[in-house]
mmCIF file of C-alpha atoms in Angstrom:
data_model
loop_
_atom_site.group_PDB
_atom_site.id
_atom_site.type_symbol
_atom_site.label_atom_id
_atom_site.label_comp_id
_atom_site.label_asym_id
_atom_site.label_seq_id
_atom_site.Cartn_x
_atom_site.Cartn_y
_atom_site.Cartn_z
ATOM 1 C CA MET A 148 74.230 19.597 156.354
ATOM 2 C CA ALA A 149 72.019 21.952 158.316
ATOM 3 C CA ASP A 150 72.244 25.430 157.713
ATOM 4 C CA LEU A 151 74.275 26.477 160.920
ATOM 5 C CA SER A 152 73.840 30.369 160.381
ATOM 6 C CA LEU A 153 72.506 32.354 162.954
ATOM 7 C CA ARG A 154 70.332 35.676 162.449
ATOM 8 C CA TYR A 155 70.457 38.177 165.441
ATOM 9 C CA ARG A 156 68.334 41.325 165.865
ATOM 10 C CA GLN A 157 70.182 44.157 164.362
ATOM 11 C CA GLY A 158 72.306 45.886 167.140
ATOM 12 C CA ALA A 159 71.963 42.610 169.551
ATOM 13 C CA PRO A 160 74.985 42.272 171.655
ATOM 14 C CA ARG A 161 76.172 38.859 171.523
ATOM 15 C CA ILE A 162 78.225 38.924 174.752
ATOM 16 C CA TYR A 163 76.133 38.949 177.779
ATOM 17 C CA GLY A 164 77.995 38.962 181.302
ATOM 18 C CA LEU A 165 77.439 36.441 184.426
ATOM 19 C CA ALA A 166 78.723 37.435 187.667
ATOM 20 C CA THR A 167 80.661 35.792 190.158
ATOM 21 C CA VAL A 168 79.788 36.091 193.867
ATOM 22 C CA PRO A 169 81.321 35.318 197.208
ATOM 23 C CA LEU A 170 78.754 31.952 197.578
ATOM 24 C CA ALA A 171 79.328 30.874 200.861
ATOM 25 C CA GLU A 172 78.842 34.858 202.264
ATOM 26 C CA PRO A 173 74.991 35.058 201.351
ATOM 27 C CA ASP A 174 74.454 38.936 202.476
ATOM 28 C CA ALA A 175 78.067 39.592 200.481
ATOM 29 C CA ALA A 176 77.022 37.379 197.462
ATOM 30 C CA ALA A 177 73.299 39.164 197.395
ATOM 31 C CA ASP A 178 74.719 42.658 197.248
ATOM 32 C CA GLU A 179 77.233 41.453 194.298
ATOM 33 C CA LEU A 180 74.586 39.772 192.231
ATOM 34 C CA ASN A 181 72.533 43.066 192.627
ATOM 35 C CA ARG A 182 75.502 45.164 191.538
ATOM 36 C CA ALA A 183 76.247 43.109 188.657
ATOM 37 C CA VAL A 184 72.594 42.831 187.435
ATOM 38 C CA ARG A 185 71.251 46.312 187.828
ATOM 39 C CA ASP A 186 74.398 48.552 187.570
ATOM 40 C CA LEU A 187 76.821 46.435 185.402
ATOM 41 C CA GLY A 188 73.901 44.981 183.276
ATOM 42 C CA PHE A 189 75.135 41.534 183.691
ATOM 43 C CA ARG A 190 72.229 38.838 183.052
ATOM 44 C CA GLY A 191 73.397 36.345 185.280
ATOM 45 C CA VAL A 192 75.851 34.466 187.836
ATOM 46 C CA LYS A 193 78.134 31.571 187.478
ATOM 47 C CA ILE A 194 78.513 29.406 190.771
ATOM 48 C CA TYR A 195 80.750 26.572 190.890
ATOM 49 C CA PRO A 196 79.466 25.344 194.473
ATOM 50 C CA SER A 197 82.507 22.737 195.369
ATOM 51 C CA PHE A 198 85.059 25.549 195.257
ATOM 52 C CA SER A 199 83.296 27.473 198.120
ATOM 53 C CA GLY A 200 83.222 24.268 199.975
ATOM 54 C CA LEU A 201 79.244 23.875 199.485
ATOM 55 C CA PRO A 202 77.200 21.226 198.293
ATOM 56 C CA LEU A 203 74.539 22.186 195.769
ATOM 57 C CA LEU A 204 72.058 21.762 198.309
ATOM 58 C CA ALA A 205 73.431 24.031 200.722
ATOM 59 C CA PRO A 206 71.078 27.109 202.189
ATOM 60 C CA GLU A 207 73.733 29.604 200.757
ATOM 61 C CA VAL A 208 73.239 28.774 197.368
ATOM 62 C CA ARG A 209 69.316 28.340 197.898
ATOM 63 C CA MET A 210 69.449 32.354 198.744
ATOM 64 C CA LEU A 211 71.659 33.016 196.112
ATOM 65 C CA MET A 212 69.208 31.331 193.763
ATOM 66 C CA GLU A 213 66.024 32.935 195.060
ATOM 67 C CA GLU A 214 67.650 36.504 195.060
ATOM 68 C CA ALA A 215 68.460 35.372 191.106
ATOM 69 C CA ALA A 216 64.889 34.672 190.601
ATOM 70 C CA ARG A 217 63.851 37.860 192.046
ATOM 71 C CA LEU A 218 65.763 39.935 189.816
ATOM 72 C CA GLY A 219 65.261 37.604 186.815
ATOM 73 C CA ALA A 220 69.078 36.889 186.294
ATOM 74 C CA VAL A 221 69.867 33.262 185.183
ATOM 75 C CA VAL A 222 71.830 31.125 187.374
ATOM 76 C CA LEU A 223 74.872 28.719 185.757
ATOM 77 C CA THR A 224 76.031 25.757 187.881
ATOM 78 C CA ASP A 225 78.899 23.574 187.065
ATOM 79 C CA CYS A 226 77.854 20.112 187.383
ATOM 80 C CA SER A 227 79.897 16.757 188.531
ATOM 81 C CA PHE A 228 79.777 14.048 186.055
ATOM 82 C CA LEU A 229 77.499 11.426 187.097
ATOM 83 C CA CYS A 230 80.010 8.603 185.671
ATOM 84 C CA TRP A 231 83.395 10.120 187.256
ATOM 85 C CA PRO A 232 82.605 10.566 191.033
ATOM 86 C CA GLY A 233 86.299 11.448 191.964
ATOM 87 C CA GLY A 234 86.489 13.931 189.067
ATOM 88 C CA PRO A 235 89.065 16.453 187.916
ATOM 89 C CA GLY A 236 90.461 18.727 190.803
ATOM 90 C CA ALA A 237 88.935 16.812 193.150
ATOM 91 C CA MET A 238 85.242 17.764 192.524
ATOM 92 C CA GLY A 239 83.583 14.725 194.101
ATOM 93 C CA PRO A 240 79.713 14.794 194.171
ATOM 94 C CA ALA A 241 79.709 18.191 195.394
ATOM 95 C CA ASN A 242 78.000 19.788 192.310
ATOM 96 C CA LEU A 243 75.267 16.562 191.662
ATOM 97 C CA LEU A 244 72.440 17.841 189.882
ATOM 98 C CA ALA A 245 70.283 15.366 191.263
ATOM 99 C CA ASP A 246 70.418 16.948 194.462
ATOM 100 C CA LEU A 247 68.768 19.872 193.432
ATOM 101 C CA VAL A 248 66.080 17.958 191.146
ATOM 102 C CA PHE A 249 65.109 15.984 194.330
ATOM 103 C CA SER A 250 64.825 19.188 196.680
ATOM 104 C CA PRO A 251 61.193 20.494 196.763
ATOM 105 C CA TRP A 252 62.712 24.101 197.667
ATOM 106 C CA PHE A 253 64.193 24.213 193.904
ATOM 107 C CA ARG A 254 60.896 23.006 192.142
ATOM 108 C CA GLU A 255 59.137 25.888 194.360
ATOM 109 C CA ILE A 256 61.507 29.015 193.649
ATOM 110 C CA GLU A 257 59.384 30.917 191.147
ATOM 111 C CA GLY A 258 61.004 32.463 187.618
ATOM 112 C CA LEU A 259 64.280 30.615 188.815
ATOM 113 C CA ARG A 260 66.245 29.512 185.404
ATOM 114 C CA LEU A 261 69.198 27.317 186.176
ATOM 115 C CA ILE A 262 72.009 26.215 182.957
ATOM 116 C CA ALA A 263 73.404 22.808 183.975
ATOM 117 C CA ALA A 264 76.686 22.476 182.788
ATOM 118 C CA HIS A 265 77.947 19.657 180.984
ATOM 119 C CA LEU A 266 74.332 18.547 180.157
ATOM 120 C CA GLY A 267 73.876 18.420 183.817
ATOM 121 C CA GLY A 268 76.460 15.608 184.619
ATOM 122 C CA GLY A 269 74.654 13.495 182.396
ATOM 123 C CA LEU A 270 71.542 13.581 184.509
ATOM 124 C CA VAL A 271 69.214 14.489 181.721
ATOM 125 C CA PHE A 272 69.601 11.118 180.536
ATOM 126 C CA PHE A 273 67.800 9.712 183.513
ATOM 127 C CA ARG A 274 65.187 12.230 183.653
ATOM 128 C CA ASP A 275 62.171 9.973 182.572
ATOM 129 C CA LEU A 276 63.536 7.161 185.042
ATOM 130 C CA LEU A 277 63.903 9.733 187.958
ATOM 131 C CA ALA A 278 59.933 10.853 187.296
ATOM 132 C CA MET A 279 58.815 7.481 187.555
ATOM 133 C CA PHE A 280 59.883 7.461 191.353
ATOM 134 C CA ASP A 281 58.947 11.009 191.585
ATOM 135 C CA PRO A 282 56.949 12.987 189.434
ATOM 136 C CA GLY A 283 57.892 16.029 191.123
ATOM 137 C CA VAL A 284 61.295 15.703 189.036
ATOM 138 C CA GLU A 285 59.612 16.667 186.050
ATOM 139 C CA ARG A 286 58.725 20.365 187.203
ATOM 140 C CA ALA A 287 62.397 20.391 188.317
ATOM 141 C CA PHE A 288 63.647 20.044 184.919
ATOM 142 C CA GLU A 289 61.036 22.546 183.546
ATOM 143 C CA ARG A 290 63.497 25.336 184.926
ATOM 144 C CA VAL A 291 66.531 23.926 183.533
ATOM 145 C CA TRP A 292 68.828 24.261 180.242
ATOM 146 C CA PHE A 293 71.577 22.272 179.517
ATOM 147 C CA ASP A 294 74.624 22.911 177.802
ATOM 148 C CA LEU A 295 77.097 21.079 175.731
ATOM 149 C CA SER A 296 80.484 22.008 177.163
ATOM 150 C CA PRO A 297 83.054 20.769 176.662
ATOM 151 C CA VAL A 298 82.610 17.754 174.218
ATOM 152 C CA PHE A 299 79.875 15.394 173.441
ATOM 153 C CA PRO A 300 79.649 12.980 170.616
ATOM 154 C CA ALA A 301 76.434 12.932 168.341
ATOM 155 C CA SER A 302 74.953 10.072 169.760
ATOM 156 C CA MET A 303 74.960 11.889 173.365
ATOM 157 C CA ILE A 304 73.577 14.856 171.870
ATOM 158 C CA ARG A 305 71.102 12.661 169.912
ATOM 159 C CA ALA A 306 70.009 10.967 172.975
ATOM 160 C CA ALA A 307 69.460 14.425 175.247
ATOM 161 C CA LEU A 308 67.234 15.626 172.145
ATOM 162 C CA ALA A 309 65.237 12.763 172.688
ATOM 163 C CA VAL A 310 64.632 13.707 176.727
ATOM 164 C CA VAL A 311 64.257 17.233 176.261
ATOM 165 C CA PRO A 312 63.314 19.829 173.523
ATOM 166 C CA PRO A 313 66.280 21.381 171.264
ATOM 167 C CA GLN A 314 65.331 24.484 172.963
ATOM 168 C CA ARG A 315 66.655 23.104 176.474
ATOM 169 C CA LEU A 316 70.282 22.462 174.814
ATOM 170 C CA LEU A 317 72.857 25.419 174.711
ATOM 171 C CA PHE A 318 76.117 25.105 172.676
ATOM 172 C CA GLY A 319 79.020 25.637 175.286
ATOM 173 C CA SER A 320 82.868 25.619 175.306
ATOM 174 C CA ASP A 321 84.417 25.279 178.500
ATOM 175 C CA PHE A 322 87.142 27.584 177.239
ATOM 176 C CA PRO A 323 90.050 27.372 177.776
ATOM 177 C CA PHE A 324 89.624 23.523 177.862
ATOM 178 C CA THR A 325 88.381 23.619 174.451
ATOM 179 C CA ASP A 326 87.455 26.480 171.749
ATOM 180 C CA GLY A 327 84.040 24.861 170.805
ATOM 181 C CA SER A 328 84.942 23.953 167.765
ATOM 182 C CA PRO A 329 84.789 20.017 168.495
ATOM 183 C CA ASN A 330 81.136 20.588 168.957
ATOM 184 C CA LEU A 331 80.662 22.868 166.475
ATOM 185 C CA ALA A 332 81.827 20.294 164.238
ATOM 186 C CA THR A 333 79.532 17.631 165.597
ATOM 187 C CA ILE A 334 76.507 19.305 165.558
ATOM 188 C CA ALA A 335 77.794 20.533 161.849
ATOM 189 C CA GLY A 336 77.456 16.876 161.210
ATOM 190 C CA MET A 337 74.573 15.479 162.612
ATOM 191 C CA ASP A 338 72.149 16.902 159.833
ATOM 192 C CA LEU A 339 69.734 18.524 162.371
ATOM 193 C CA PRO A 340 66.736 20.486 161.270
ATOM 194 C CA ALA A 341 68.405 23.782 160.188
ATOM 195 C CA HIS A 342 65.781 25.409 163.074
ATOM 196 C CA ASP A 343 66.859 23.380 165.961
ATOM 197 C CA ALA A 344 70.769 23.849 165.054
ATOM 198 C CA ARG A 345 70.429 27.405 164.906
ATOM 199 C CA ALA A 346 68.387 27.069 168.441
ATOM 200 C CA ILE A 347 70.634 25.281 169.727
ATOM 201 C CA LEU A 348 73.983 27.417 168.492
ATOM 202 C CA GLY A 349 72.803 30.689 169.821
ATOM 203 C CA GLU A 350 69.193 31.441 169.478
ATOM 204 C CA ASN A 351 68.126 29.920 172.968
ATOM 205 C CA ALA A 352 71.054 31.264 174.479
ATOM 206 C CA LEU A 353 69.856 34.757 173.201
ATOM 207 C CA ARG A 354 66.402 34.125 174.316
ATOM 208 C CA LEU A 355 67.354 33.086 177.806
ATOM 209 C CA LEU A 356 69.747 36.010 178.209
ATOM 210 C CA GLY A 357 68.895 38.525 175.893
ATOM 211 C CA THR A 358 65.524 39.520 177.326
#
């Protein structure tokens, strides 16, 4: 079993804030993101486009991502599951990551760092196939990290690791729906190399949010 202990820099905080903003109001969203990052020390923003009545390709989303990249802030977005088009809460297709990775403007935002929740809704598994039809997909994936919330079996985590390096996976819980313990147990039982397990369980997030 892999050693899952995490070694943090002495005194380094383990909790970093992500802002919420009025996504459908671009000027107000940009102002709030600036306040959160510059005044409050937050490290990014969490967006849920469907709750704002917007798709991921909406101009309002693009403007926020551009502002986040300018500030050096991370964007965390919900992603609809590809295999669950109806989705809970009537999410529908509004948060499909595929819309972004095929979008030329998403590929061109310099410095953008996007965390795609729920393994990107499963899109991670299709990267190589999509790149066969559009090589630009690989460039899009270079700016995406994938979280493991809410719960994934070991087989799917291994499949994700066959597509992206362990440095691109982030432990996630989707609290309050789960407390993270199922994913912790799964990762502990996978016998991953210790450095890969530590990276997924915290060190990747520390590098992404803590610097």
